[in-house]
Tab-separated table of C-alpha atoms and ligand atoms in Angstrom:
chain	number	residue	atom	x	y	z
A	18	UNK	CA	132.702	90.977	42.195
A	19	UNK	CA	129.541	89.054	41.571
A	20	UNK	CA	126.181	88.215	43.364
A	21	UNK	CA	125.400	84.433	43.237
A	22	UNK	CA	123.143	83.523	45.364
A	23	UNK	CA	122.819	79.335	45.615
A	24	UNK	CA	125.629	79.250	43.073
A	25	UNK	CA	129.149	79.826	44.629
A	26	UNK	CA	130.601	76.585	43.468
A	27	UNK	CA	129.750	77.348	40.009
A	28	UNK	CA	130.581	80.626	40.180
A	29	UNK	CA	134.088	80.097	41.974
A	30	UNK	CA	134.706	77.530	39.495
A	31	UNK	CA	134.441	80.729	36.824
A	32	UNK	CA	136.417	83.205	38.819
A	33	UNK	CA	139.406	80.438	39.140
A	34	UNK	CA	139.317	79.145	35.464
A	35	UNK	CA	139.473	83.420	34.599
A	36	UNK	CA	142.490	83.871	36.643
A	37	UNK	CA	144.151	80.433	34.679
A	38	UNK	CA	144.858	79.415	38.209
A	39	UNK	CA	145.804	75.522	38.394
A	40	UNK	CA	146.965	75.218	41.592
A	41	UNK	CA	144.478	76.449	44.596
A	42	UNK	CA	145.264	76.905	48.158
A	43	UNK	CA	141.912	77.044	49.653
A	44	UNK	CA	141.427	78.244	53.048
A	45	UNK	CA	138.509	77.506	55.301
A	46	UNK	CA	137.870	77.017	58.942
A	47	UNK	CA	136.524	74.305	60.376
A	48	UNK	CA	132.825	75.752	60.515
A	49	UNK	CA	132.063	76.047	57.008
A	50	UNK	CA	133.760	72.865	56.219
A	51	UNK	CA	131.075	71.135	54.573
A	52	UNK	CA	130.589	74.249	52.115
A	53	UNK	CA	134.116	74.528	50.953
A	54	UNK	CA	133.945	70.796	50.380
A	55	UNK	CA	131.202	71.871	47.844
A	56	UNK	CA	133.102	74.343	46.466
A	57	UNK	CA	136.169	72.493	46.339
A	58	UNK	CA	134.835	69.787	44.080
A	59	UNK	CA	134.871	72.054	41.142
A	60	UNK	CA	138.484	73.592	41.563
A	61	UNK	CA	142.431	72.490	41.301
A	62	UNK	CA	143.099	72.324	45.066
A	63	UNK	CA	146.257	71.494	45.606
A	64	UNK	CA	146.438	72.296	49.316
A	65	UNK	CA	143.837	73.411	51.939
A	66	UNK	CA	144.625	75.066	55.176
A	67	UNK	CA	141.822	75.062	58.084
A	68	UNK	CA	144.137	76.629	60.765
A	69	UNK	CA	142.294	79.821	60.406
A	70	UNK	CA	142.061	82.277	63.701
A	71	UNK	CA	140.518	85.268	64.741
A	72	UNK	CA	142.864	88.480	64.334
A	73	UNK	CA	145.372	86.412	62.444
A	74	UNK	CA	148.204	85.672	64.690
A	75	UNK	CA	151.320	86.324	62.937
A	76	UNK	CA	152.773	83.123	64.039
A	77	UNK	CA	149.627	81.795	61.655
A	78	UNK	CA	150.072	83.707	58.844
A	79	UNK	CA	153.856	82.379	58.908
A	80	UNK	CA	152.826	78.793	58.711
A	81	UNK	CA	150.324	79.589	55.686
A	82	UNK	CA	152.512	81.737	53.877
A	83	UNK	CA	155.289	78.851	54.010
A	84	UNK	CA	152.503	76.356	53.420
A	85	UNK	CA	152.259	78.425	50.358
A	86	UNK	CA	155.482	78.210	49.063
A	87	UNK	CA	156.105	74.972	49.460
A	88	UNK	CA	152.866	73.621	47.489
A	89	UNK	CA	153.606	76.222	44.719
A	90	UNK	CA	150.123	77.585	44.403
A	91	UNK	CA	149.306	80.125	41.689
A	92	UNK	CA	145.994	81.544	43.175
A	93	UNK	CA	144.160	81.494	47.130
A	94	UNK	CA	140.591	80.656	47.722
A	95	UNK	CA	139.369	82.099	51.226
A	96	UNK	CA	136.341	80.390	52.728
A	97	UNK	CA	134.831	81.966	55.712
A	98	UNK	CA	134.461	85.033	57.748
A	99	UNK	CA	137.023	88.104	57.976
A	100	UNK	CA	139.502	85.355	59.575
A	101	UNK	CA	139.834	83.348	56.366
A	102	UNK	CA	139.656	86.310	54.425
A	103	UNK	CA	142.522	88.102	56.472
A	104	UNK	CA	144.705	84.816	56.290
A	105	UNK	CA	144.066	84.883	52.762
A	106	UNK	CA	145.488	88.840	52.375
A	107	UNK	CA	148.463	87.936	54.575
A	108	UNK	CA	149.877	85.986	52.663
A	109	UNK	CA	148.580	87.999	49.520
A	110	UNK	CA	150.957	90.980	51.466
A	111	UNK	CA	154.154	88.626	50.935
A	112	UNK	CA	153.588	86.861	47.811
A	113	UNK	CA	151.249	88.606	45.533
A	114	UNK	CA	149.261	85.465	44.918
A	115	UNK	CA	145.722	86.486	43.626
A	116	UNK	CA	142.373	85.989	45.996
A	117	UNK	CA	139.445	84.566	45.520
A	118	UNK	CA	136.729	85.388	48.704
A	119	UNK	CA	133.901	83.758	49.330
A	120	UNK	CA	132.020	85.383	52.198
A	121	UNK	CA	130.428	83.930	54.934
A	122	UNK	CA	129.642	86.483	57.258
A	123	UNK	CA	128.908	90.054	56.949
A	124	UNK	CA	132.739	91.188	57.776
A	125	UNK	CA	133.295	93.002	54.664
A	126	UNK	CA	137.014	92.022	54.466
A	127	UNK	CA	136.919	90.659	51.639
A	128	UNK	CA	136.129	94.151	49.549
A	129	UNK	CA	138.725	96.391	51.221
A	130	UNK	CA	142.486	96.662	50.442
A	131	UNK	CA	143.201	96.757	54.317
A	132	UNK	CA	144.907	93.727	56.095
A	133	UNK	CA	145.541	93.546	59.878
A	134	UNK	CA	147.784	91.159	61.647
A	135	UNK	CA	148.093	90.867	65.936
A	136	UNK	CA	151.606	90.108	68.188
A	137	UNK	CA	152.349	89.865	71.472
A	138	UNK	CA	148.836	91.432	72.048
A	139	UNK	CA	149.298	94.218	69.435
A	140	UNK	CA	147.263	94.097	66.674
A	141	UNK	CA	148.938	95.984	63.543
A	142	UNK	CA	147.090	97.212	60.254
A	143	UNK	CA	148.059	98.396	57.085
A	144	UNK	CA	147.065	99.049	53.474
A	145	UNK	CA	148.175	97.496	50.198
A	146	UNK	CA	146.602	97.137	46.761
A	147	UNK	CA	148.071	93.546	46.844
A	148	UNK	CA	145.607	91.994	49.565
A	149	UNK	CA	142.510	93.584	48.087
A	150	UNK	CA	140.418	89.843	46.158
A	151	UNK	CA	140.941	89.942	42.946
A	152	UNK	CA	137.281	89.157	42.764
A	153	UNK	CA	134.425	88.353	45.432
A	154	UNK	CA	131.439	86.078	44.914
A	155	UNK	CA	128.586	86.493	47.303
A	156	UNK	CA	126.323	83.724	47.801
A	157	UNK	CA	123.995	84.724	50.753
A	158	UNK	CA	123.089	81.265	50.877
A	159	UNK	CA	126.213	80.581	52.269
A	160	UNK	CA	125.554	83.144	55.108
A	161	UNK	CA	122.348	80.898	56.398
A	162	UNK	CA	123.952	78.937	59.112
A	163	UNK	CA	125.397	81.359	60.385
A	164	UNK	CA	123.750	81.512	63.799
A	165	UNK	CA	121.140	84.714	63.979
A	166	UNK	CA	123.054	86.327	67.378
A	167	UNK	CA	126.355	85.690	65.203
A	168	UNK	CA	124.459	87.199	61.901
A	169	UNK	CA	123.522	90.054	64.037
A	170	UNK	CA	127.034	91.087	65.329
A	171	UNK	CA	128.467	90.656	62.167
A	172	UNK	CA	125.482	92.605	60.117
A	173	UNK	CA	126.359	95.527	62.676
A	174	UNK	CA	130.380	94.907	62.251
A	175	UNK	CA	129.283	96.037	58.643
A	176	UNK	CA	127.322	99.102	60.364
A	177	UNK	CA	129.901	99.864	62.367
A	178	UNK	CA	132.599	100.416	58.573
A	179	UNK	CA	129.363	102.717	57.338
A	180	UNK	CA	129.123	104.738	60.927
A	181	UNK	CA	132.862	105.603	60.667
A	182	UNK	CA	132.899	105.934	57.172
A	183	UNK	CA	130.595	109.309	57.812
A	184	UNK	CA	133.563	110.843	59.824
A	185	UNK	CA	136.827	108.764	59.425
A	186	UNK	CA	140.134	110.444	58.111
A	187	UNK	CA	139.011	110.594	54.115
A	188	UNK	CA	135.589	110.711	54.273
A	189	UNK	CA	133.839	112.293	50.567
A	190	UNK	CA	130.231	112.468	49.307
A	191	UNK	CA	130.479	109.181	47.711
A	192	UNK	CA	131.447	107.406	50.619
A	193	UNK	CA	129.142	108.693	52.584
A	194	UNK	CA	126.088	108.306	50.203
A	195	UNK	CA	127.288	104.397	50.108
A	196	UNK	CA	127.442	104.503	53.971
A	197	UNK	CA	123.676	106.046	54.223
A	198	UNK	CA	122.638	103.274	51.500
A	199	UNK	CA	124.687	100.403	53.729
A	200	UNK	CA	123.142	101.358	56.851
A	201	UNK	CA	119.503	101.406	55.380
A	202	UNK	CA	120.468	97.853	53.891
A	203	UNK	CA	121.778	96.384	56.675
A	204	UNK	CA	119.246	97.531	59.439
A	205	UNK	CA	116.039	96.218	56.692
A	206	UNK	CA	118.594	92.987	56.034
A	207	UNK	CA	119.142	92.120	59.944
A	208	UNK	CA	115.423	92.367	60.786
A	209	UNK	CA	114.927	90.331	58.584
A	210	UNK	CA	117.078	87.710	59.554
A	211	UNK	CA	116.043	88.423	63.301
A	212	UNK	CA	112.586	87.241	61.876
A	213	UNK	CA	113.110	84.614	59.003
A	214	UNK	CA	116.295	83.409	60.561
A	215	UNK	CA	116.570	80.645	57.082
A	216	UNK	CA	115.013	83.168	54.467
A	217	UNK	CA	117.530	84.363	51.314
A	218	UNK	CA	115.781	88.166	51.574
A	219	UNK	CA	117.378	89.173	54.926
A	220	UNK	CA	120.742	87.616	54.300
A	221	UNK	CA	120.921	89.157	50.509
A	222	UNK	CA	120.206	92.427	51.788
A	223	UNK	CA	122.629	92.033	54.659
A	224	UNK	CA	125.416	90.929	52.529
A	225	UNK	CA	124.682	93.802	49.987
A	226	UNK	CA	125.140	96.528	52.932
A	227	UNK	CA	128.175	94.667	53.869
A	228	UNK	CA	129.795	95.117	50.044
A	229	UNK	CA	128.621	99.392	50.392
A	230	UNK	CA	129.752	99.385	53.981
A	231	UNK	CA	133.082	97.924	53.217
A	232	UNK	CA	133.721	100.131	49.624
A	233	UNK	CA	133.108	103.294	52.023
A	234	UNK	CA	135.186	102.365	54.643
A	235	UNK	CA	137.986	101.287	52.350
A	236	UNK	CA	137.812	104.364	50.860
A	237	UNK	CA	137.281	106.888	53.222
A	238	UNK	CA	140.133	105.286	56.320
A	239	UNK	CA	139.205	104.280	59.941
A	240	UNK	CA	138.184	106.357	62.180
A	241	UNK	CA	137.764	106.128	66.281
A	242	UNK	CA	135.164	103.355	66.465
A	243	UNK	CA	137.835	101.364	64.164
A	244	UNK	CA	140.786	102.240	66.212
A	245	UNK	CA	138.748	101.512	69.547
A	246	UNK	CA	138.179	97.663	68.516
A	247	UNK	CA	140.995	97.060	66.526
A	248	UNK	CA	143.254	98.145	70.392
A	249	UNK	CA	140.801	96.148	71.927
A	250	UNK	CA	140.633	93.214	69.968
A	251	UNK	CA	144.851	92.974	69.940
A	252	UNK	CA	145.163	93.340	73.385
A	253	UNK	CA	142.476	91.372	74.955
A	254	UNK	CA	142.089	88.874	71.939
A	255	UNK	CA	137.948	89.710	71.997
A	256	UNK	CA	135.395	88.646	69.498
A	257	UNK	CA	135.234	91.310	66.566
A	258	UNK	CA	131.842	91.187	65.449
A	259	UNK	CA	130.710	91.479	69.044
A	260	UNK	CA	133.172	94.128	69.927
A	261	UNK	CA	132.277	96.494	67.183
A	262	UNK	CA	128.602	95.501	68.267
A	263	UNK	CA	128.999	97.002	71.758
A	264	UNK	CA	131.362	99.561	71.054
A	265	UNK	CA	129.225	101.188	68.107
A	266	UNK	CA	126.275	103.033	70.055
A	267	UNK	CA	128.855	104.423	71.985
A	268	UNK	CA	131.439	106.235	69.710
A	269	UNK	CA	128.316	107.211	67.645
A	270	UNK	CA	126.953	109.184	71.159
A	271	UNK	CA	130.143	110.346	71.205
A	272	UNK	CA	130.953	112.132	67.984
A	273	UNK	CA	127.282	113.207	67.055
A	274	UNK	CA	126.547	116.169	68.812
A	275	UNK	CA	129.840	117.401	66.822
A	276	UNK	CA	128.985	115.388	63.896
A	277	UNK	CA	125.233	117.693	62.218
A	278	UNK	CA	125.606	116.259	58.493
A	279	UNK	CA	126.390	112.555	59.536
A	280	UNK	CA	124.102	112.636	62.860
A	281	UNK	CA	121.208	113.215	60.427
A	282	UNK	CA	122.507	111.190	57.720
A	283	UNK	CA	122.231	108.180	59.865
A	284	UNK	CA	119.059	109.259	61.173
A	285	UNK	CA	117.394	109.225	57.940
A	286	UNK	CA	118.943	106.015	57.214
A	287	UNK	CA	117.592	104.352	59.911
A	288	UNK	CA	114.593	105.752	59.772
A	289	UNK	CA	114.338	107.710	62.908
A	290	UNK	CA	114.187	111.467	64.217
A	291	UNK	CA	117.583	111.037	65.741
A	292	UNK	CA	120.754	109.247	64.735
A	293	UNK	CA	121.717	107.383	68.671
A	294	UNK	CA	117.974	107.146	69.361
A	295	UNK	CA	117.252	105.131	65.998
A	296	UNK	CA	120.585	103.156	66.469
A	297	UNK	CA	119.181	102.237	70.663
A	298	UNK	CA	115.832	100.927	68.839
A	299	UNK	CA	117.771	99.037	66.064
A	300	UNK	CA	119.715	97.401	68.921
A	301	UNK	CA	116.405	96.653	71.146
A	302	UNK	CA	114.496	94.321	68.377
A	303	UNK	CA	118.045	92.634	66.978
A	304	UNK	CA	118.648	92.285	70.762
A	305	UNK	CA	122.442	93.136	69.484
A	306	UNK	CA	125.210	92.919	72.051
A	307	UNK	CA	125.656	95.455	74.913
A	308	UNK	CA	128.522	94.870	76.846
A	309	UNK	CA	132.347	94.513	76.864
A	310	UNK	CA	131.987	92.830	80.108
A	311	UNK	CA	129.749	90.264	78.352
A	312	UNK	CA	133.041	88.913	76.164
A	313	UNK	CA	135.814	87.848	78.449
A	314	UNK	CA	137.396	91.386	79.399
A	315	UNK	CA	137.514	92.885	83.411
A	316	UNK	CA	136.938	96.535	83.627
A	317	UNK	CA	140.355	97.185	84.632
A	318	UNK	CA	141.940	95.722	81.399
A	319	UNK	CA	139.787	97.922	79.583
A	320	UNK	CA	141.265	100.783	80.792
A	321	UNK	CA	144.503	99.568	79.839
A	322	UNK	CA	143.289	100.355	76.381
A	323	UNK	CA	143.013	104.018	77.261
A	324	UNK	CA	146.255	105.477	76.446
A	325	UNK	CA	146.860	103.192	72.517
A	326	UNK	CA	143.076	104.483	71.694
A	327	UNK	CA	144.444	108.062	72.121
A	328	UNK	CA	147.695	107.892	70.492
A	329	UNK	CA	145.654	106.107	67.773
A	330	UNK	CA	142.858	108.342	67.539
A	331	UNK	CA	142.271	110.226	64.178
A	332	UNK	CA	143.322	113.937	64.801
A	333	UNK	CA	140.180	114.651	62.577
A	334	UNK	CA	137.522	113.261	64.850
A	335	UNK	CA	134.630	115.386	65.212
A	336	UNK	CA	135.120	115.254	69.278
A	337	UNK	CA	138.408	116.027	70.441
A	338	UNK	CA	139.727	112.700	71.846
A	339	UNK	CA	141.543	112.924	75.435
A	340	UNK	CA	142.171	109.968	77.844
A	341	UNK	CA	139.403	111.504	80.340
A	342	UNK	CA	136.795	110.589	77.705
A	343	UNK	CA	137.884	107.678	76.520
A	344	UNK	CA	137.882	106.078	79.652
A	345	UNK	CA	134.183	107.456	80.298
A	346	UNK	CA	133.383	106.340	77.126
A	347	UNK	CA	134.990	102.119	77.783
A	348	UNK	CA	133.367	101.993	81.640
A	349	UNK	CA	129.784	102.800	80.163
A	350	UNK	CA	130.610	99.977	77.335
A	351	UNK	CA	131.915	97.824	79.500
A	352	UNK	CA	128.997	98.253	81.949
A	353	UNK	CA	126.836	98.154	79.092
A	354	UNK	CA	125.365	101.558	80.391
A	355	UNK	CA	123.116	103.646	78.161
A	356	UNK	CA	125.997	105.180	75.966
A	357	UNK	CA	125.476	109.235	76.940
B	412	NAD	P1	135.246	85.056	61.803
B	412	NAD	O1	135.673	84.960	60.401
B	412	NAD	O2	136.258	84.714	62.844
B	412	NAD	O3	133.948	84.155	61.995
B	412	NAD	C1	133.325	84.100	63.287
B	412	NAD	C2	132.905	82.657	63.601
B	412	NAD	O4	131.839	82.298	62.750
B	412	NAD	C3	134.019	81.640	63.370
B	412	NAD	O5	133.941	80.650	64.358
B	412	NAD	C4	133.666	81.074	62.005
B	412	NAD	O6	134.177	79.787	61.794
B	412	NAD	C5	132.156	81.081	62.066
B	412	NAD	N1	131.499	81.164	60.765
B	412	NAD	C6	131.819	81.950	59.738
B	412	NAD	N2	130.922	81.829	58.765
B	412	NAD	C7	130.014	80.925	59.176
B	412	NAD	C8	128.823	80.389	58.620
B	412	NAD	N3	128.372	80.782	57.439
B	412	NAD	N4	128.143	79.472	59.331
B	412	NAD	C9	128.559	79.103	60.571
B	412	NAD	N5	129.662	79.592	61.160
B	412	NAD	C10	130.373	80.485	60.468
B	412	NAD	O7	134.670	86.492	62.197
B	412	NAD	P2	134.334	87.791	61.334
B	412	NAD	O8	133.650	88.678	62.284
B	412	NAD	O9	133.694	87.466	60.061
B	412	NAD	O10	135.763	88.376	60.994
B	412	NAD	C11	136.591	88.902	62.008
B	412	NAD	C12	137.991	89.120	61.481
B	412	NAD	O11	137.949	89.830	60.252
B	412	NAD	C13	138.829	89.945	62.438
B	412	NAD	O12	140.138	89.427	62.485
B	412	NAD	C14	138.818	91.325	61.809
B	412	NAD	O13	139.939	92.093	62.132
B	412	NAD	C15	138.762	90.987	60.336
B	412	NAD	N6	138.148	92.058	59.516
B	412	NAD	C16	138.936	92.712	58.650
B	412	NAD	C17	138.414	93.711	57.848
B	412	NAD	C18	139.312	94.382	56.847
B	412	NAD	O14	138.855	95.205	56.080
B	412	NAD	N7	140.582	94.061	56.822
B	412	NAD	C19	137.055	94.037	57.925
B	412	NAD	C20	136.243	93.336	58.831
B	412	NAD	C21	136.806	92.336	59.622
């Protein structure tokens, strides 16, 4: 893993010759076209692939995976967001072909060994050594035109991993110590951005909390607030930046009062006297996302979700998880209610 700030080509260019790869598949969405092209120059592309989508419909990974095969690559180079990333470790899951990420949001996919796939409205996830990059460069530069309400969801996507980290399934000292150090980077990194929109400070900070936030979540498991948006998101195909956005003040509300050592954990992260208070301010000067019914979803599909965010629930969870609650919990986020 390596910080390059203004320097991804020539760092990629490093990471690729390291590997011996000679022939790249290098995956990028349309968005950040014009940066792969820069980073392309300097590598043994053999293939690209820009069909990159949210969630990563299995019928997509399919087509990459053979797309693969039949150009006889030796090494991937993802491009993007958690989409290009999570193409990238699908068809790492099959073939064992090595990753190179290159970051463009604050996703944090790209430094966990977790990959996640969605069918027929289900999305599944799993873990394998395979799909974790073999190595990451992080140019924050890269992260710059990505637009601030965007950088925002995304920054608090990477909140959200740190949040759960404090209580998911496997949670230890150390990945709650990297949590506490993520949250305090991302909050100073995203009001930042919120106020120097272009500036390299914000974003570097930002994509620093994002590497801690995903190390502690890949360590310590998901918890509820990851179980909540990854039903969500499979069912209702909704944005995940913006989902984990709305969803977080909520599931924090939820599992704090039961939560003492993680409640003030985050508290003293973010600077305040109270972990949900703190988060509510955070949330007033990013202006961050409130609202499920904001991003394409009716209140009665949400509660559709109700009974696969039970069964999926962690047994652990520091408030005992029963339908009742959970819908409570998805009318006040979908209302965008203050989360109680
Ligand atoms: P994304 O990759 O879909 O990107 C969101 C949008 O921003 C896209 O339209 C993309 O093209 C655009 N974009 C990306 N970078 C840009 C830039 N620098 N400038 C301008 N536009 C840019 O969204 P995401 O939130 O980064 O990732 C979401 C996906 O990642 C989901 O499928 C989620 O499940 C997965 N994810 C996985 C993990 C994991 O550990 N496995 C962790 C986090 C997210």
């Amino acid at each position: 893993m390596r910080f390059a700030s203004g320097q991804a080509a020539y760092a990629v260019a490093e990471e690729v010759a390291e590997l011996g790869a000679q022939r790249i598949m290098l995956i990028a969405g349309d968005h950040v076209r014009t940066m792969a092209e820069a980073i392309a120059e300097h590598l043994p592309v053999s293939v690209w692939h820009d069909e990159v989508v949210m969630h990563v419909p299995t019928a997509v990974a399919e087509r990459a995976r053979q797309k693969a095969i039949d150009s006889k690559v030796d090494a991937l180079v993802s491009i993007g967001g958690g989409s290009a990333t999570g193409l990238a470790k699908a068809i790492a899951l099959t073939s064992g072909l090595p990753i190179v990420a290159v970051p463009t949001t604050y996703a944090g996919s790209e430094a966990t060994n977790v990959w996640g796939m969605t069918e027929s409205g289900k999305k599944t996830t799993g873990i394998n050594l395979r799909v974790l990059p073999r190595t990451v460069v992080y140019d924050a530069a890269l992260t710059v035109s990505l637009p601030v309400d965007m950088s925002v969801a995304s920054g608090l996507n990477a909140m959200a991993h740190c949040i759960d980290s404090m209580w998911s399934p496997n949670s230890d000292p150390i990945d709650r110590a990297l949590a506490s150090e993520g949250i305090r980077a991302v909050a100073a990194g995203l009001l930042t951005i919120v106020s120097d929109p272009p500036g390299l400070p914000g974003r570097e900070q930002t994509i620093y909390g994002a590497y801690l936030s995903a190390m502690s979540l890949c360590s310590a498991g998901s918890g509820l607030h990851h179980k909540i948006c990854h039903v969500l998101g499979g069912m209702f195909n909704m944005p995940h930046a913006q989902t984990h956005s709305v969803m977080l003040p909520y599931v924090l509300a939820f599992n704090a009062p039961n939560a003492p050592e993680a409640e003030c954990r985050i508290a003293d992260a973010l600077g305040a006297d109270g972990a949900v208070a703190g988060l509510r301010d955070l949330y007033a000067r990013l202006d961050a996302p409130r609202a499920l019914r904001d991003y394409g979803v009716t209140e009665e599909q949400v509660q559709q979700a109700v009974g696969a965010i039970v069964e999926a629930a962690p047994d652990s969870n520091p408030t005992a998880v029963t339908g009742e609650r959970i819908s409570e919990l998805l009318e006040a986020a979908w209302k965008g209610e203050a989360p109680s």
